[in-house]
Amino acid sequence: MTTESTVIKAPGEAAAERSGDSGRTDERDKRRSEGMALNVFSHGFLAVWAILIVLPLIWLALGAFKTDAQIGGSALSWPSNWHFDAFGRAWSKGIGDYFANTLIVMVFSVPLTMLFGSMAAYVLARYPFTGNRIIYYFFVSGAMFPVFLALVPLFFMVKRLDMLNSYQGLILVYVAYSMPFTVFFMHSFFRTLPTAVHEAAVIDGASHTRIFFQVMLPMAKPGLISVGIFNVLGQWNQYILPAVLMQPQSSSDPERYMLTQGLVQLQYQMGYETDLPVLFAGVTIAMIPMLVVYLSFQRQIQAGLTSATLK
Amino acid sequence: MSHVAKSRGRGGFIAGFLFVPLALYLTFVIWPYVQTFGYSFTNWSGQSPTFDFVGLENYQALMEDEVFLSAIWHNLLLLVFVPVITILLALFFAFMVNAGGRGGAGGVQGVRGSGFYKIVYFFPQVLSLTILAVLFGAVYRSDEGGLLNGVLIKLGLVDPQKPIEWLNEPKFVLWCLLLVVVWHGVGFYLVLFSAAMQSVPKDIYEAALLDGAGRGQTFFKVTLPLLWDSVQTSAVYLGIVAMDMFVLVSTMTSGQFGGGPDHHSEVMATVLMRNFLYLGQSGYACAMGVVMLVLTMILSIITLRATRRDRIEY
């Protein structure tokens, strides 16, 4: 992944050293000093941007330990007390519940997305039949349209099914909206799998369904992981769909906000109650799992999202 | 595959595997998309079950709706600046990370710690936009407590008595939002371009350096043309981001679903949501959805055409 360790000597360099050609050596020295200057120059810029990324995040997390007056007074103050009570208050203000809501939805939506997406992609990739191409393009074309186009009718569709502000409603909608990308990606993956294994399984008398679950799906694991990461991040960060679909329909309805909605809610609430440390603590709590997941899987996440975009 | 695929129980299997995914997808994605076109020709409020067909009235009203027209203008501004700034910065950093190292003669190498930079830069990409909205809401605070004002006051660039109200200043608000998008995106595109750069064979660089090309020349004559495919893809993706902007505008700026001050940060998505969820004009909101679709399509086609180059094989 990194190229820092690979220094490849130019063929000309060795030749120049042997012959002692002074003109070439000068040229080489010049280039080396240019390389040095550039090295300092690039490190400078790179470090500045790294600070611009990290500093606001640390500043925000520090805010959770400050008092409200301190936050409003000066941005560059150091927290005067290192109490964790803002975190406790943020949790009891609902961050805990929003967290749980998001987890409940995703425990179902991500596996179902992967299952249904793979099933459709598999059939479309490996079984020629009339209408195959049409159905494939049908699935894939959904990725081209802005979600805003569908919002109004979607709201009334979910309402008619009596699933507004319900977990199952949001789960089904997440699965449906993750379909274009999942089918697209898994389709190209299933196409690359060898036919021979499939044929061997058929000769052994395995049914189509069995071949899919016991042979093809395990073989497609690398693809499943890439798409899985993409879907986890996408659904965890989704805001517009829950903002439209997960609103209490009456005063007796429970709040089933997702974490993203909950943060916005907390922002409004803490603006009125002027308790900004709670807001900062809430955001920090929301950020920590992403940081942990990211640092543990950063290679896969970077590779997965990159290849997903370039496909 | 063919004789396998023709084996027993094939039809039932295909239908069985496609039924649930297709049903879900048709119900929640395709059918709503189609319905939007229909509703856009009605005066449906969303509350009442009855509505009338009004033909192109919604679209005519849109052409005279100054809030919506300014929203389109803002989307177009973002559409130019978001991709250009993000891609330029990402290319610059990607080149630094991959070829900015102590090169010596001939060898092209990355800076020390390139892996570290990639990890740090990429992180904002996994944060949700609402986290960004709260974070930058605090950074742009209109008193000394905001990080930006705090730093500028410390540097003596801003009068402590009159800190700048970044998000309430009509001149600044859109650019403040743009900075958030750039901050969020640069790392991702850096990694994307790095991956593309690393797939370019080393000897192409070697050859260019041997021929006496400087770093700048190498970049413009060798690296950039070879990366063109990824740059093009990025432009389309960033264009889609610039057409949306809903989360940031609606949560960071003033007004019902954002857009303030005085509609200076309005984008199409916020006007649409306000008309749908707040003003109860569902038919009208649907017409906006259709306009967004048409504009997105046109812009994708323009981007793909404008950036078309001969594909370079290596």
XYZ file of C-alpha atoms in Angstrom:
625
model
C 0.000 0.000 0.000
C 2.724 2.453 0.890
C 5.578 3.183 -1.390
C 7.923 4.631 1.186
C 10.176 1.602 1.277
C 10.645 1.215 -2.443
C 13.498 3.260 -3.813
C 14.283 2.148 -7.266
C 17.595 3.235 -8.647
C 17.452 4.588 -12.103
C 19.491 2.528 -14.535
C 21.311 5.697 -15.539
C 22.452 6.414 -12.018
C 24.620 3.347 -11.702
C 26.112 4.020 -15.101
C 26.873 7.604 -14.150
C 28.590 6.493 -10.968
C 30.759 4.038 -12.847
C 31.894 6.390 -15.547
C 32.363 9.302 -13.137
C 30.731 11.615 -15.620
C 30.762 14.905 -13.726
C 27.926 16.508 -15.690
C 25.582 13.733 -14.783
C 26.598 13.838 -11.134
C 25.787 17.526 -10.962
C 22.469 16.839 -12.487
C 21.872 14.144 -9.898
C 22.877 16.349 -6.972
C 20.553 19.035 -8.209
C 17.747 16.595 -8.337
C 18.529 15.224 -4.901
C 18.408 18.692 -3.340
C 15.208 19.355 -5.225
C 13.914 16.134 -3.670
C 14.931 17.349 -0.203
C 13.235 20.690 -0.596
C 10.147 18.994 -1.887
C 10.182 16.581 1.002
C 10.090 19.411 3.535
C 7.517 21.224 1.462
C 5.220 18.190 1.202
C 5.540 17.322 4.868
C 4.611 20.885 5.727
C 1.410 20.830 3.723
C 0.499 17.326 4.748
C 0.990 18.136 8.421
C -1.150 21.276 8.192
C -4.039 19.340 6.718
C -3.657 16.572 9.296
C -3.918 19.204 12.039
C -6.979 20.709 10.356
C -8.638 17.294 10.502
C -7.690 16.310 14.025
C -7.861 19.629 15.871
C -11.621 20.324 15.566
C -12.400 16.765 16.657
C -10.213 16.956 19.762
C -11.514 20.434 20.529
C -15.067 19.119 20.407
C -14.309 16.194 22.693
C -12.607 18.544 25.174
C -15.767 20.656 25.161
C -17.597 17.803 26.877
C -15.466 18.465 29.974
C -15.967 22.216 30.027
C -18.767 24.188 31.618
C -21.307 25.906 29.435
C -19.960 29.332 30.401
C -16.459 28.233 29.513
C -17.567 27.061 26.067
C -19.286 30.355 25.344
C -16.479 32.444 26.814
C -13.397 31.402 24.948
C -12.793 28.722 22.370
C -9.219 28.112 23.371
C -9.745 27.561 27.066
C -8.656 24.320 28.708
C -11.358 22.386 30.601
C -11.354 23.410 34.257
C -12.962 20.261 35.559
C -12.425 16.744 34.278
C -15.801 15.390 35.292
C -17.565 12.868 33.150
C -21.044 13.960 34.193
C -21.850 15.555 30.816
C -21.500 12.100 29.272
C -23.950 10.690 31.802
C -26.428 13.482 31.127
C -26.083 13.050 27.349
C -26.763 9.327 27.726
C -29.882 9.934 29.824
C -31.044 12.720 27.471
C -31.643 9.983 24.919
C -28.300 9.242 23.250
C -28.456 5.752 24.782
C -31.928 5.131 23.340
C -31.017 6.533 19.922
C -27.984 4.302 19.921
C -30.132 1.281 20.724
C -32.670 2.215 18.027
C -29.973 2.411 15.383
C -28.529 -0.919 16.486
C -31.951 -2.613 16.478
C -32.610 -1.489 12.925
C -29.169 -2.377 11.644
C -29.029 -5.826 13.225
C -31.827 -6.698 10.795
C -31.292 -4.344 7.873
C -27.638 -5.119 7.133
C -27.911 -8.947 7.058
C -31.182 -8.750 5.114
C -29.599 -6.333 2.630
C -26.690 -8.699 2.111
C -28.940 -11.769 1.840
C -31.517 -10.372 -0.585
C -28.945 -8.399 -2.554
C -26.759 -11.474 -3.009
C -29.717 -13.689 -3.939
C -30.851 -11.338 -6.675
C -27.302 -10.675 -7.895
C -26.494 -14.382 -7.982
C -29.500 -15.358 -10.047
C -28.962 -12.428 -12.415
C -25.236 -13.124 -12.788
C -25.335 -16.866 -13.379
C -28.715 -17.886 -14.764
C -29.517 -16.635 -18.257
C -33.278 -16.295 -18.757
C -35.604 -14.011 -20.642
C -35.833 -10.638 -18.972
C -32.556 -11.101 -17.087
C -30.937 -7.941 -18.451
C -34.081 -5.878 -17.906
C -34.357 -6.884 -14.259
C -30.657 -6.242 -13.751
C -30.854 -2.722 -15.183
C -34.016 -2.199 -13.176
C -32.088 -2.880 -9.996
C -29.018 -0.901 -10.933
C -30.802 2.179 -12.291
C -32.063 3.019 -8.786
C -28.580 4.264 -7.905
C -28.890 7.077 -10.450
C -31.919 8.829 -8.996
C -31.742 11.272 -6.107
C -33.593 9.914 -3.060
C -35.510 13.195 -2.851
C -37.424 12.196 -5.947
C -39.137 9.394 -4.029
C -39.616 10.943 -0.595
C -43.210 12.151 -0.834
C -44.778 8.964 -2.240
C -42.491 6.841 -0.058
C -43.851 8.497 3.063
C -47.439 7.729 2.041
C -46.561 4.203 0.965
C -45.081 3.443 4.390
C -48.044 5.164 6.028
C -50.506 3.024 4.075
C -48.675 -0.082 5.255
C -49.059 1.297 8.786
C -45.330 1.210 9.330
C -44.496 4.858 10.006
C -42.264 5.260 13.053
C -41.748 1.497 13.236
C -38.512 -0.429 13.130
C -39.750 -2.903 10.544
C -40.745 -0.071 8.189
C -37.313 1.506 8.283
C -35.604 -1.879 7.976
C -37.515 -2.707 4.786
C -36.827 0.759 3.340
C -33.097 0.528 4.137
C -32.937 -2.893 2.478
C -34.758 -1.621 -0.603
C -32.586 1.475 -1.000
C -29.365 -0.507 -0.514
C -30.401 -2.888 -3.285
C -29.003 -1.047 -6.361
C -25.461 -0.856 -5.114
C -25.427 -4.294 -3.485
C -26.825 -6.011 -6.574
C -24.457 -4.108 -8.849
C -21.372 -4.993 -6.842
C -22.257 -8.611 -6.038
C -23.326 -9.229 -9.636
C -19.832 -8.463 -10.893
C -18.414 -10.579 -8.078
C -20.515 -13.690 -8.761
C -19.609 -13.498 -12.443
C -15.949 -13.953 -11.637
C -16.428 -17.137 -9.598
C -15.355 -20.340 -11.385
C -18.011 -22.548 -12.965
C -16.197 -25.792 -12.255
C -17.020 -25.784 -8.543
C -20.650 -25.181 -9.331
C -20.708 -28.086 -11.789
C -19.045 -30.407 -9.310
C -21.716 -29.548 -6.754
C -24.458 -30.259 -9.288
C -22.971 -33.648 -10.070
C -22.959 -34.378 -6.345
C -26.701 -33.776 -6.479
C -26.891 -30.464 -4.631
C -29.917 -28.292 -5.317
C -29.638 -24.732 -6.647
C -30.466 -23.266 -3.247
C -27.962 -25.466 -1.506
C -25.238 -24.586 -3.992
C -25.897 -20.923 -3.377
C -25.725 -21.087 0.402
C -23.017 -23.733 0.829
C -20.756 -23.129 -2.162
C -21.188 -19.754 -3.819
C -21.849 -17.522 -0.832
C -18.755 -18.697 1.093
C -16.683 -18.192 -2.047
C -17.987 -14.652 -2.392
C -16.859 -13.702 1.102
C -14.353 -10.976 0.095
C -17.039 -9.269 -1.972
C -19.572 -9.623 0.826
C -17.197 -7.953 3.261
C -16.604 -4.967 0.963
C -20.298 -4.421 0.289
C -21.093 -5.117 3.926
C -18.778 -2.349 5.129
C -20.293 0.002 2.588
C -23.824 -0.814 3.748
C -22.955 -0.565 7.449
C -21.463 2.900 6.996
C -24.230 4.031 4.668
C -27.088 2.883 6.907
C -25.456 4.015 10.133
C -25.004 7.511 8.709
C -28.379 7.711 6.955
C -30.369 10.774 7.936
C -32.970 11.682 5.319
C -34.883 8.399 5.297
C -35.343 8.229 9.095
C -36.035 11.979 9.237
C -39.065 11.394 7.010
C -40.164 7.963 8.254
C -39.301 7.840 11.962
C -41.420 10.540 13.538
C -43.855 9.887 16.367
C -47.338 9.960 14.814
C -49.105 10.979 18.009
C -48.082 12.225 21.426
C -48.423 8.710 22.835
C -45.993 7.308 20.270
C -42.482 6.567 21.499
C -39.561 8.445 19.989
C -37.792 5.990 17.730
C -35.132 8.348 16.460
C -31.994 7.011 14.869
C -28.698 8.254 16.280
C -28.261 10.815 13.496
C -31.724 12.263 14.151
C -31.076 12.125 17.884
C -27.976 14.295 17.549
C -29.903 16.946 15.640
C -32.651 16.738 18.257
C -30.056 17.133 21.011
C -28.614 20.161 19.221
C -31.984 21.937 19.254
C -32.711 20.923 22.829
C -29.322 21.964 24.209
C -29.571 25.252 22.346
C -32.640 26.071 24.450
C -31.362 24.621 27.685
C -27.888 26.084 27.091
C -26.114 22.915 28.096
C -23.544 22.593 25.347
C -21.210 20.202 27.205
C -24.020 17.631 26.930
C -24.222 18.155 23.172
C -20.456 17.800 22.802
C -20.488 14.711 24.991
C -23.319 13.263 22.892
C -21.407 13.780 19.668
C -18.273 12.307 21.219
C -20.240 9.220 22.271
C -21.586 8.907 18.722
C -18.115 9.328 17.281
C -16.253 6.787 19.411
C -17.717 3.597 17.886
C -16.946 4.918 14.409
C -13.396 5.712 15.473
C -12.930 2.235 16.931
C -14.445 0.494 13.906
C -12.406 2.667 11.576
C -9.080 2.120 13.319
C -9.659 -1.642 13.487
C -10.708 -2.038 9.870
C -9.176 1.006 8.209
C -7.415 -1.004 5.520
C -10.562 -2.874 4.522
C -12.668 0.280 4.755
C -10.332 2.296 2.561
C -9.924 -0.509 0.056
C -13.631 -1.384 0.122
C -14.936 2.118 -0.419
C -12.299 2.884 -3.030
C -12.959 -0.182 -5.127
C -16.687 0.315 -4.680
C -16.441 3.794 -6.150
C -14.232 2.821 -9.048
C -16.305 -0.187 -10.132
C -22.601 -22.872 -16.965
C -25.242 -23.572 -19.570
C -25.929 -27.250 -18.895
C -25.813 -26.611 -15.175
C -28.228 -23.773 -15.458
C -30.675 -25.902 -17.392
C -30.954 -28.498 -14.664
C -34.071 -29.413 -12.774
C -36.059 -26.907 -10.733
C -34.386 -23.967 -12.368
C -37.414 -21.780 -13.050
C -38.796 -22.095 -9.565
C -35.411 -21.353 -8.080
C -34.954 -18.175 -10.136
C -38.424 -16.921 -9.281
C -37.984 -17.799 -5.613
C -34.694 -15.970 -5.318
C -35.883 -12.877 -7.157
C -39.312 -12.560 -5.590
C -38.566 -10.893 -2.233
C -35.756 -8.552 -3.395
C -37.771 -7.464 -6.406
C -40.971 -6.969 -4.393
C -39.218 -4.797 -1.815
C -37.414 -2.809 -4.447
C -40.529 -2.197 -6.530
C -42.627 -1.200 -3.524
C -40.238 1.185 -1.829
C -38.032 2.491 -4.639
C -39.408 2.152 -8.154
C -43.077 2.751 -7.448
C -42.453 5.934 -5.396
C -40.149 7.213 -8.136
C -42.867 6.661 -10.717
C -45.585 8.129 -8.512
C -43.629 11.330 -8.056
C -44.072 12.132 -11.745
C -47.822 11.640 -11.446
C -48.232 13.664 -8.255
C -46.171 16.496 -9.705
C -49.114 17.304 -11.991
C -51.575 17.603 -9.084
C -52.378 20.080 -6.334
C -52.230 17.344 -3.691
C -51.642 18.669 -0.185
C -50.710 15.315 1.306
C -53.259 15.590 4.120
C -56.489 15.222 2.166
C -57.103 12.089 0.137
C -58.504 14.112 -2.774
C -56.623 16.204 -5.282
C -57.026 17.622 -8.769
C -54.995 17.298 -11.890
C -53.518 20.735 -12.567
C -51.308 20.006 -15.536
C -48.099 21.977 -15.650
C -49.211 24.521 -13.049
C -46.674 23.353 -10.449
C -43.855 23.647 -12.940
C -44.984 27.130 -13.976
C -45.126 28.178 -10.333
C -41.607 26.791 -9.840
C -40.273 29.014 -12.588
C -41.545 32.025 -10.633
C -40.667 30.776 -7.171
C -37.742 33.012 -6.241
C -36.756 30.890 -3.257
C -36.518 27.820 -5.461
C -34.661 29.693 -8.190
C -32.091 30.984 -5.702
C -31.815 27.422 -4.396
C -31.002 26.179 -7.903
C -28.393 28.926 -8.210
C -26.778 27.888 -4.931
C -26.728 24.261 -5.997
C -25.047 25.273 -9.248
C -22.407 27.311 -7.388
C -21.677 24.356 -5.132
C -21.668 22.103 -8.145
C -18.759 24.027 -9.620
C -16.766 24.685 -6.471
C -17.192 21.478 -4.459
C -15.726 19.147 -7.101
C -13.042 21.570 -8.272
C -11.668 22.420 -4.813
C -11.977 18.892 -3.438
C -10.363 17.233 -6.452
C -7.525 19.766 -6.674
C -6.672 19.416 -2.987
C -6.978 15.644 -3.119
C -4.736 15.423 -6.191
C -2.197 17.737 -4.585
C -2.056 15.717 -1.385
C -2.129 12.398 -3.221
C 0.861 13.459 -5.282
C 2.653 14.620 -2.124
C 1.927 11.390 -0.333
C 2.953 9.187 -3.238
C 5.737 11.112 -4.919
C 6.745 13.897 -2.559
C 9.382 11.902 -0.748
C 13.117 12.387 -0.670
C 13.435 11.189 -4.199
C 17.149 11.117 -4.900
C 18.044 10.290 -8.425
C 15.457 8.556 -10.453
C 13.548 6.938 -7.634
C 10.064 8.234 -6.970
C 8.826 7.539 -3.520
C 6.201 8.573 -1.055
C 6.799 10.670 2.021
C 7.636 8.926 5.246
C 4.439 8.228 7.133
C 2.238 8.226 4.048
C 0.160 5.464 5.627
C -0.408 7.617 8.699
C -1.588 10.577 6.640
C -4.006 8.389 4.751
C -5.495 7.071 7.990
C -5.986 10.550 9.453
C -7.308 12.188 6.286
C -9.825 9.453 5.592
C -11.442 9.453 9.013
C -14.068 12.216 8.405
C -15.509 9.984 5.689
C -16.851 7.483 8.237
C -18.504 10.167 10.385
C -22.155 10.909 9.746
C -23.043 14.274 8.267
C -25.018 15.114 11.404
C -21.869 14.752 13.502
C -20.206 17.136 11.070
C -23.131 19.509 11.363
C -22.858 19.696 15.155
C -19.059 19.908 15.020
C -18.977 22.732 12.509
C -21.943 24.424 14.099
C -19.641 24.796 17.106
C -16.631 25.769 15.006
C -18.617 28.549 13.311
C -20.208 29.846 16.524
C -20.930 33.557 16.368
C -19.164 34.408 19.634
C -15.669 33.977 21.011
C -16.535 30.390 21.895
C -16.430 29.306 18.255
C -13.149 27.680 17.243
C -12.803 29.788 14.104
C -13.554 33.092 15.800
C -11.443 32.089 18.788
C -8.391 31.398 16.628
C -8.876 34.529 14.512
C -9.238 36.704 17.620
C -6.072 35.177 19.076
C -4.277 36.012 15.842
C -5.654 39.552 16.011
C -7.528 39.199 12.717
C -10.984 39.635 14.223
C -12.155 42.268 16.682
C -13.092 40.491 19.954
C -15.953 42.943 20.371
C -17.415 42.004 17.019
C -16.828 38.330 16.230
C -18.053 37.250 12.798
C -21.457 35.559 12.626
C -20.301 33.034 10.029
C -23.576 31.217 9.483
C -25.740 34.324 9.746
C -23.726 36.392 7.317
C -25.350 36.194 3.868
C -21.993 36.595 2.156
C -20.298 33.768 4.040
C -22.899 31.146 4.811
C -22.673 29.152 1.576
C -18.875 29.160 1.620
C -18.847 27.996 5.233
C -20.961 25.020 4.210
C -18.702 24.387 1.238
C -15.676 24.177 3.522
C -17.372 21.459 5.550
C -17.967 19.390 2.428
C -14.358 19.830 1.325
C -13.042 18.970 4.810
C -15.171 15.833 4.727
C -14.275 14.696 1.215
C -10.583 15.407 0.571
C -9.285 12.353 2.448
C -11.541 9.955 0.621
C -10.525 11.222 -2.808
C -6.882 11.292 -1.741
C -7.080 7.571 -1.023
C -8.955 7.005 -4.261
C -6.324 8.832 -6.324
C -3.507 7.147 -4.406
C -4.888 3.761 -5.304
C -5.033 4.823 -8.938
C -1.504 6.272 -8.823
C -0.115 3.092 -7.358
C -1.539 1.058 -10.177
C 0.570 3.089 -12.604
C 3.729 1.097 -13.365
C 6.846 2.559 -11.752
C 8.896 2.457 -14.942
C 6.680 5.088 -16.534
C 7.846 7.550 -13.873
C 11.400 6.349 -14.190
C 11.321 6.943 -17.904
C 9.911 10.433 -17.463
C 12.563 11.338 -14.885
C 15.323 9.955 -17.075
C 14.065 12.080 -19.889
C 14.665 15.033 -17.610
C 11.093 15.815 -16.594
C 10.698 17.710 -13.291
C 8.118 16.767 -10.686
C 5.619 19.262 -11.997
C 5.959 18.047 -15.534
C 5.757 14.447 -14.409
C 2.538 15.234 -12.637
C 0.814 17.026 -15.485
C 2.185 14.969 -18.356
C 2.208 11.520 -16.786
C 0.213 11.185 -13.580
C -2.843 13.251 -14.381
C -3.622 11.690 -17.780
C -3.310 8.233 -16.253
C -5.658 9.187 -13.425
C -8.256 10.748 -15.625
C -10.815 7.971 -15.194
C -10.828 8.351 -11.419
C -10.979 12.138 -11.639
C -14.027 11.835 -13.863
C -15.760 9.405 -11.501
C -14.981 11.709 -8.577
C -16.445 14.711 -10.364
C -19.734 12.879 -10.857
C -19.862 11.699 -7.225
C -19.041 15.157 -5.866
C -21.608 16.630 -8.214
C -24.258 14.409 -6.633
C -23.118 15.585 -3.171
C -23.403 19.215 -4.287
C -26.924 18.623 -5.602
C -28.014 17.287 -2.212
C -26.534 19.225 0.750
C -29.749 18.673 2.710
C -28.283 17.483 6.004
C -25.766 20.292 6.408
C -28.040 23.129 5.326
C -31.073 21.956 7.275
C -29.184 21.424 10.526
C -26.595 24.207 10.436
C -28.486 27.218 9.110
C -31.486 29.084 10.476
C -35.070 28.620 9.332
C -37.499 25.702 9.035
C -35.353 23.025 7.332
C -32.570 25.618 7.105
C -31.806 27.926 4.226
C -31.257 31.069 6.273
C -30.341 33.829 6.679
C -32.994 35.149 4.344
C -32.696 32.179 1.930
C -28.995 32.777 1.320
C -28.093 29.140 1.873
C -31.223 27.605 0.392
C -30.740 24.468 -1.735
C -33.345 22.543 -3.721
C -33.575 19.732 -1.177
C -34.400 22.081 1.719
C -37.102 23.895 -0.262
C -38.558 20.530 -1.227
C -38.653 19.225 2.342
C -40.191 22.458 3.661
C -42.955 22.341 1.075
C -43.607 18.663 1.763
C -43.392 18.339 5.565
C -44.070 21.887 6.746
C -46.201 23.722 4.178
C -48.207 20.653 3.125
C -47.704 21.063 -0.599
C -46.900 17.533 -1.663
C -47.699 17.946 -5.348
C -45.506 20.998 -5.587
C -42.700 19.212 -3.718
C -42.947 16.341 -6.207
C -42.444 18.785 -9.074
C -39.253 19.945 -7.343
C -38.109 16.329 -7.088
C -38.579 15.954 -10.836
C -36.584 19.144 -11.495
C -33.796 17.803 -9.258
C -33.755 14.557 -11.209
C -33.611 16.321 -14.575
C -30.800 18.628 -13.439
C -28.822 15.730 -11.949
C -29.120 13.777 -15.204
C -28.092 16.734 -17.345
C -25.115 17.489 -15.119
C -23.872 13.899 -15.067
C -23.995 13.811 -18.846
C -22.198 17.162 -19.130
C -19.489 16.064 -16.680
C -18.918 12.813 -18.489
C -18.780 14.556 -21.857
C -16.651 17.494 -20.777
C -14.064 15.288 -19.144
C -13.953 12.703 -21.905
C -10.452 11.819 -23.000
C -9.013 8.909 -24.851
C -8.556 6.060 -22.461
C -4.897 5.295 -21.847
C -3.980 1.654 -21.656
C -0.964 0.568 -19.663
